[in-house]
Coordinates of C-alpha atoms and ligand atoms in Angstrom, one line a residue:
X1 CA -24.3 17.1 -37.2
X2 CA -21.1 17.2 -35.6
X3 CA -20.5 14.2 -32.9
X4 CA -21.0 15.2 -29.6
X5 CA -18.2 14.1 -26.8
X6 CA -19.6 12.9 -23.8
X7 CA -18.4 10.8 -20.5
X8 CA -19.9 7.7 -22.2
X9 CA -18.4 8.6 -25.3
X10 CA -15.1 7.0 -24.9
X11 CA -14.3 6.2 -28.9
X12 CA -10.8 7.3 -29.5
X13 CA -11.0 6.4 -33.1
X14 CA -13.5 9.1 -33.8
X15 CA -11.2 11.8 -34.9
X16 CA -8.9 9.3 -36.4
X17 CA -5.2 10.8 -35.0
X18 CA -3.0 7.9 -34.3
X19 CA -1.6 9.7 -30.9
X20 CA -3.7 12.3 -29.9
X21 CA -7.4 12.2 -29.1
X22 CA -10.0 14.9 -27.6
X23 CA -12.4 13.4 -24.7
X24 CA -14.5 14.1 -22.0
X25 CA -13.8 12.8 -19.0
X26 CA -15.7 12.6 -15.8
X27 CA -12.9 12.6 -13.1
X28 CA -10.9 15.3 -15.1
X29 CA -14.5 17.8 -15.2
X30 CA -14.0 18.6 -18.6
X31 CA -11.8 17.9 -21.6
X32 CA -8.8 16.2 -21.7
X33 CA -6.4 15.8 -24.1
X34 CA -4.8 12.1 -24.5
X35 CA -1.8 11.2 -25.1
X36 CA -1.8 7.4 -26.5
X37 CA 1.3 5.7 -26.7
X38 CA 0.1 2.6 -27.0
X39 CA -1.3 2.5 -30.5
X40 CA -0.4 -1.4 -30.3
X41 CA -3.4 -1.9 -27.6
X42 CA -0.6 -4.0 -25.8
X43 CA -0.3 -3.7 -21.6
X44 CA 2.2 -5.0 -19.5
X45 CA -1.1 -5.8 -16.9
X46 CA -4.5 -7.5 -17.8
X47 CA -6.9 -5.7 -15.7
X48 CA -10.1 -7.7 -16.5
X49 CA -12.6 -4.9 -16.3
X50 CA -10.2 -2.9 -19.4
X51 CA -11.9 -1.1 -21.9
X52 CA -9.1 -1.6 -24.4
X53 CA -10.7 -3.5 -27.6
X54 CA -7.8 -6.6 -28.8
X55 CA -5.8 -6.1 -25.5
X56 CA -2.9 -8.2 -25.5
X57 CA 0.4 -8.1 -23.2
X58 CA 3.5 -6.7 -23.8
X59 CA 5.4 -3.4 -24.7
X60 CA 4.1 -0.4 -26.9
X61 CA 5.5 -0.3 -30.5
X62 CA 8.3 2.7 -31.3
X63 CA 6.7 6.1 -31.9
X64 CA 6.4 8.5 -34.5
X65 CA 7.4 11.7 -32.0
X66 CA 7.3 13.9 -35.5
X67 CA 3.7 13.0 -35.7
X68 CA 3.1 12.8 -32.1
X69 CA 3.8 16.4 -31.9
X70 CA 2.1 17.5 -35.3
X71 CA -0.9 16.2 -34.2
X72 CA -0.8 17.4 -30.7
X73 CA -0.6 21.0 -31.8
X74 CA -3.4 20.2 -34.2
X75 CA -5.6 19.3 -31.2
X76 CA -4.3 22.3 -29.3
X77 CA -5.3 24.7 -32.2
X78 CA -8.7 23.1 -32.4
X79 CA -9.3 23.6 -28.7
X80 CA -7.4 26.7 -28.0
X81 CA -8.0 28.8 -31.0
X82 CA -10.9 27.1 -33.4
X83 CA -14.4 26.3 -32.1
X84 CA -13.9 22.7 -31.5
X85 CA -15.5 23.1 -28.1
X86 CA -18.4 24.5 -29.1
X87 CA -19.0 21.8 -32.0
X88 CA -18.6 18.9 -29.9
X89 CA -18.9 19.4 -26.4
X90 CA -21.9 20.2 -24.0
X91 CA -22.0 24.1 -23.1
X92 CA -19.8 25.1 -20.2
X93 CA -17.0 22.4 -20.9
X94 CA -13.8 23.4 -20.4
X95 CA -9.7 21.9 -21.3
X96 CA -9.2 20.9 -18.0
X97 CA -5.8 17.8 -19.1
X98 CA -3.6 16.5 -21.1
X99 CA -3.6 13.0 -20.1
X100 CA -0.8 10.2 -20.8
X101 CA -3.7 7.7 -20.9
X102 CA -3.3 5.0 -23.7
X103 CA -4.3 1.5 -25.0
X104 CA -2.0 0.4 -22.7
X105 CA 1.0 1.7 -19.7
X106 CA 2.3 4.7 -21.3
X107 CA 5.3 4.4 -18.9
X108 CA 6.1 1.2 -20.5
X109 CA 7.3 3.6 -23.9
X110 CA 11.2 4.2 -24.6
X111 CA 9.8 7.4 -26.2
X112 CA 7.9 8.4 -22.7
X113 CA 10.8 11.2 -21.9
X114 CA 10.7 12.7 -24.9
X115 CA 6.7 12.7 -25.1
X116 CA 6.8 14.3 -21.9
X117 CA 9.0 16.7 -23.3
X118 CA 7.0 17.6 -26.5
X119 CA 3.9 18.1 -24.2
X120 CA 6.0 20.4 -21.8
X121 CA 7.0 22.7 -24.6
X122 CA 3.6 22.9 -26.0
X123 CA 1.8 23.9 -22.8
X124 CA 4.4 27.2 -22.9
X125 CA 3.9 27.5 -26.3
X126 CA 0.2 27.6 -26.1
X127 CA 0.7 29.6 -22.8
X128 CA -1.4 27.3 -20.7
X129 CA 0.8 27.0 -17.8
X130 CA -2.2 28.3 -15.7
X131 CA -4.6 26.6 -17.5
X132 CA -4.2 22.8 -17.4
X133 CA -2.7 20.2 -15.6
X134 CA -0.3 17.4 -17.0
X135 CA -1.8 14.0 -16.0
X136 CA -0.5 10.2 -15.9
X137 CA -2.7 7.8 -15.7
X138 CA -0.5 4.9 -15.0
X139 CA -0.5 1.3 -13.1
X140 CA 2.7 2.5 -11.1
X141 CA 4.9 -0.6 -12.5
X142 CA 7.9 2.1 -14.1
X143 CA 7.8 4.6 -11.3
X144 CA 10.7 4.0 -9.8
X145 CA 12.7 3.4 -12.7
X146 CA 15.5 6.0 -13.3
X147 CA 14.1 6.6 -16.4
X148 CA 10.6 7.5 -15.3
X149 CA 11.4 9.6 -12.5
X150 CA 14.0 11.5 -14.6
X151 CA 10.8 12.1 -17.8
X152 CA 8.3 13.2 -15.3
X153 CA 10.7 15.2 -13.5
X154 CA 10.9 17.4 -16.7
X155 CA 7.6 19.1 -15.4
X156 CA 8.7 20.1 -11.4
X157 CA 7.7 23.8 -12.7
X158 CA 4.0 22.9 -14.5
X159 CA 0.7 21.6 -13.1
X160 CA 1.1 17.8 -12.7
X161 CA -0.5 14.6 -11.3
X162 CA 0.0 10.9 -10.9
X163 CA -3.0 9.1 -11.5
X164 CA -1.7 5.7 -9.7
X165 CA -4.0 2.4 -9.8
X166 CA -4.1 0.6 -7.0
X167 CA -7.2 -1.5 -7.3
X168 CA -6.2 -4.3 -4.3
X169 CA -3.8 -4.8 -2.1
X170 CA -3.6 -8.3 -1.5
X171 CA -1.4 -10.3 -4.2
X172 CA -4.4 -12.9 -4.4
X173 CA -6.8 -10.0 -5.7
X174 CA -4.2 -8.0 -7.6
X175 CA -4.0 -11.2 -9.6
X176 CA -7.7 -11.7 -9.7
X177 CA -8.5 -8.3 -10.8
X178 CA -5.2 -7.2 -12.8
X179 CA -4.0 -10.5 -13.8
X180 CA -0.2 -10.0 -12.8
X181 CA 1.9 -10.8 -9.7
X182 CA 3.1 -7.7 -7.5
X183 CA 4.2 -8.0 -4.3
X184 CA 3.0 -5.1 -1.9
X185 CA 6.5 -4.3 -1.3
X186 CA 6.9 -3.4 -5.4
X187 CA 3.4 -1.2 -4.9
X188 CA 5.2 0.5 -1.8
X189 CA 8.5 1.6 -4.0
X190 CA 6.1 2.6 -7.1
X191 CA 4.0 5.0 -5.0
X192 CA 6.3 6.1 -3.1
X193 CA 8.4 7.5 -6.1
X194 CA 5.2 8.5 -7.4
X195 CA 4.9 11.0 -4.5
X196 CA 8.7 12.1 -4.8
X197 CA 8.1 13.1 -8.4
X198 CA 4.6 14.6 -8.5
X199 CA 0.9 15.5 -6.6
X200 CA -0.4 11.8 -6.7
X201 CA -4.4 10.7 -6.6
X202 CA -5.0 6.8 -6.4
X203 CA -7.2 5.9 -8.9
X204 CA -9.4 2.4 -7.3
X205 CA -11.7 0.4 -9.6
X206 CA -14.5 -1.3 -7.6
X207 CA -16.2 -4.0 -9.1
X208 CA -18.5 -6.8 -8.0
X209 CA -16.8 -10.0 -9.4
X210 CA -19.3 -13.1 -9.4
X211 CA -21.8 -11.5 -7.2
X212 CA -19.4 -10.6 -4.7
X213 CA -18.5 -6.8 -3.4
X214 CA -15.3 -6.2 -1.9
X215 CA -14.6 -8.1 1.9
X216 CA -14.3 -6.1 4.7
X217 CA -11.0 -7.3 4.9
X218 CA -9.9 -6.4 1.4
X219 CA -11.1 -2.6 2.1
X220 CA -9.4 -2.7 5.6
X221 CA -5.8 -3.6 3.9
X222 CA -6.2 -1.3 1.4
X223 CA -6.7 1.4 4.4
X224 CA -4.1 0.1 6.5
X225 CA -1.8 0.3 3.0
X226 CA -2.3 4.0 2.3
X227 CA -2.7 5.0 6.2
X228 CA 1.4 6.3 6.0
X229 CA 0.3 7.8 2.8
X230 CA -2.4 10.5 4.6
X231 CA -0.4 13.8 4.4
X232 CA 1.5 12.9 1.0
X233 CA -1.6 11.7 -1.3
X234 CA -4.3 14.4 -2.9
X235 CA -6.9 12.0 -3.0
X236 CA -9.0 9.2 -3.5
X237 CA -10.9 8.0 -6.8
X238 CA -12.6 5.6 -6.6
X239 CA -15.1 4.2 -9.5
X240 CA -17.1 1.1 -10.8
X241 CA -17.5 -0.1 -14.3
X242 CA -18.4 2.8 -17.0
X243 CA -18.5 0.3 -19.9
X244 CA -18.4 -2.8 -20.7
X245 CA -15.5 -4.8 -20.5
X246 CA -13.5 -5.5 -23.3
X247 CA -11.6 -8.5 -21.7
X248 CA -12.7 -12.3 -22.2
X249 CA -12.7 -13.3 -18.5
X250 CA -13.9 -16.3 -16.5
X251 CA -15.0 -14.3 -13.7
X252 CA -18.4 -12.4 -13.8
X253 CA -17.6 -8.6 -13.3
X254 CA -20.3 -5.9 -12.4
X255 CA -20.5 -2.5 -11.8
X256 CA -21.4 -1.2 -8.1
X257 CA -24.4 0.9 -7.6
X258 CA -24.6 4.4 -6.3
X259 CA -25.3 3.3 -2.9
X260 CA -23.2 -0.1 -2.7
X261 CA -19.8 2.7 -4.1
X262 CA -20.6 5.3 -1.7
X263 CA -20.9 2.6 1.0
X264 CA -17.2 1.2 0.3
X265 CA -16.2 5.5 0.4
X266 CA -17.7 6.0 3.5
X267 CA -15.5 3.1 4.9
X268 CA -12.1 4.5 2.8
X269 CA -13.2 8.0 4.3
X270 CA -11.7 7.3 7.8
X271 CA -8.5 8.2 5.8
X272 CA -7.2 11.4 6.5
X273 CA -7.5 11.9 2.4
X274 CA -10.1 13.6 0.4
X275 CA -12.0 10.7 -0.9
X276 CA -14.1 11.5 -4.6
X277 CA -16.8 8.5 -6.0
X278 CA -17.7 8.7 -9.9
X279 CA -20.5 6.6 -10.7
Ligands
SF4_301 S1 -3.4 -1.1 -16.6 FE1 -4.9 0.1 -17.7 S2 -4.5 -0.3 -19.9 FE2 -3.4 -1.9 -18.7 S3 -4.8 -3.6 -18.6 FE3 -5.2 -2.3 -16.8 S4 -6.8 -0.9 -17.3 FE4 -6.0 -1.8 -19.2

């Protein structure tokens, strides 16, 4: 019987490419192609709810771009022309991505350009300009680095987002819940180079951390942060735990309910910005 991909089915290993790997993704509606560039598991962040197995920090190793492509047209071929979708996902599910979305910050990579560039020229060669969108799912530490902005910028004429994390805004939380030191000045340059470069949706982990949901004030900063934002940003995401942490942490993390997540969207919603909950 043929494994089944499903949103709780995150297990990159199962098709066993080092770069590539098919999954189903809840906030993407479909299928999504990743793109791993961190095959090293290594993150210049800490975030303690990460669902990266052996974690550890630093840069991602050099990459195989021979492979990297070989293996994405593989996965393309599979999707596009073989019946990989009906063998392994639920009826109805659609390629919606291909996702830079590693073990790791996939911005972080001295190949990242040229990954960008290997994607670009297989979306035309697969003709699937109309089809799917490019995605980054990224902590926003490289954005405004020459370099970044100059990769991403390869795609101005294709279907692209920023998927930007801002999970606090207050340093004191930020190094709570991601473990690093950024000042919100640094946040303000990354997303704002984000939104010169590319549609950009902030992506917000919730979590209850020792019992505790997010203060009033926490949620009001993070409004007042993105208030200048309100014409420039697509949206909102904002979700709780879907799996266990794979981070040894002293603090004790939980995921928000249904109700306790849509209350905390309710409060985000007086943003003029379309605000989505995935629990
Ligand atoms: S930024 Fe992403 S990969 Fe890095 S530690 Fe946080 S959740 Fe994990």
């Amino acid at each position: 019987m043929p494994t089944k991909l499903s949103a709780v089915n995150h297990d990159r290993r199962i098709f066993k490419s080092k770069y590539i790997y098919p999954v189903v993704s809840r906030r993407a509606d479909g299928l999504s192609i990743g793109v791993n560039l961190n095959t090293n598991n290594a993150c210049n962040w800490q975030c303690i709810y990460c669902e990266v197995p052996n974690l550890k920090r630093g840069k991602p190793e050099p990459i195989d771009l021979t492979l990297l492509k070989e293996e994405l047209i593989y996965w393309l071929n599979q999707v596009i022309n073989k019946d990989f979708l009906d063998k392994h996902t639920e009826p109805g599910t659609l390629l919606r991505d291909i996702a830079f979305s590693g073990n790791g910050e996939p911005t972080a990579a001295k190949e990242f350009g040229a990954a960008v560039k290997i994607v670009m020229e297989q979306i035309h060669s697969f003709q699937l300009e109309s089809k799917v969108t490019i995605r980054l799912i990224t902590n926003g530490s490289y954005l405004d680095h020459s370099s970044t902005q100059k990769a991403w910028g390869q795609l101005e004429n294709l279907n692209r987002e920023i998927w930007f994390k801002i999970d606090a805004i207050d340093s004191i939380e930020s190094k709570r819940i991601n473990q690093i030191n950024i000042s919100k000045k640094s946040v303000l340059s990354n997303l704002k180079s984000s939104i010169k470069i590319s549609p950009t949706i902030i992506q917000t982990c919730v979590l209850k951390i020792n019992n505790e949901l997010p203060s009033m004030q926490a949620i009001n900063h993070y409004i007042e942060f993105l208030k200048p934002f309100e014409n420039s940003l697509k949206a909102i995401h904002l979700y709780s735990l879907a799996r266990p942490t794979e981070q040894q942490t002293s603090n004790f993390i939980e995921r928000l309910s249904y109700d306790e997540l849509q209350s905390v969207a309710e409060n985000i919603k007086q943003l003029n910005i379309p605000v989505l909950s995935f629990i």
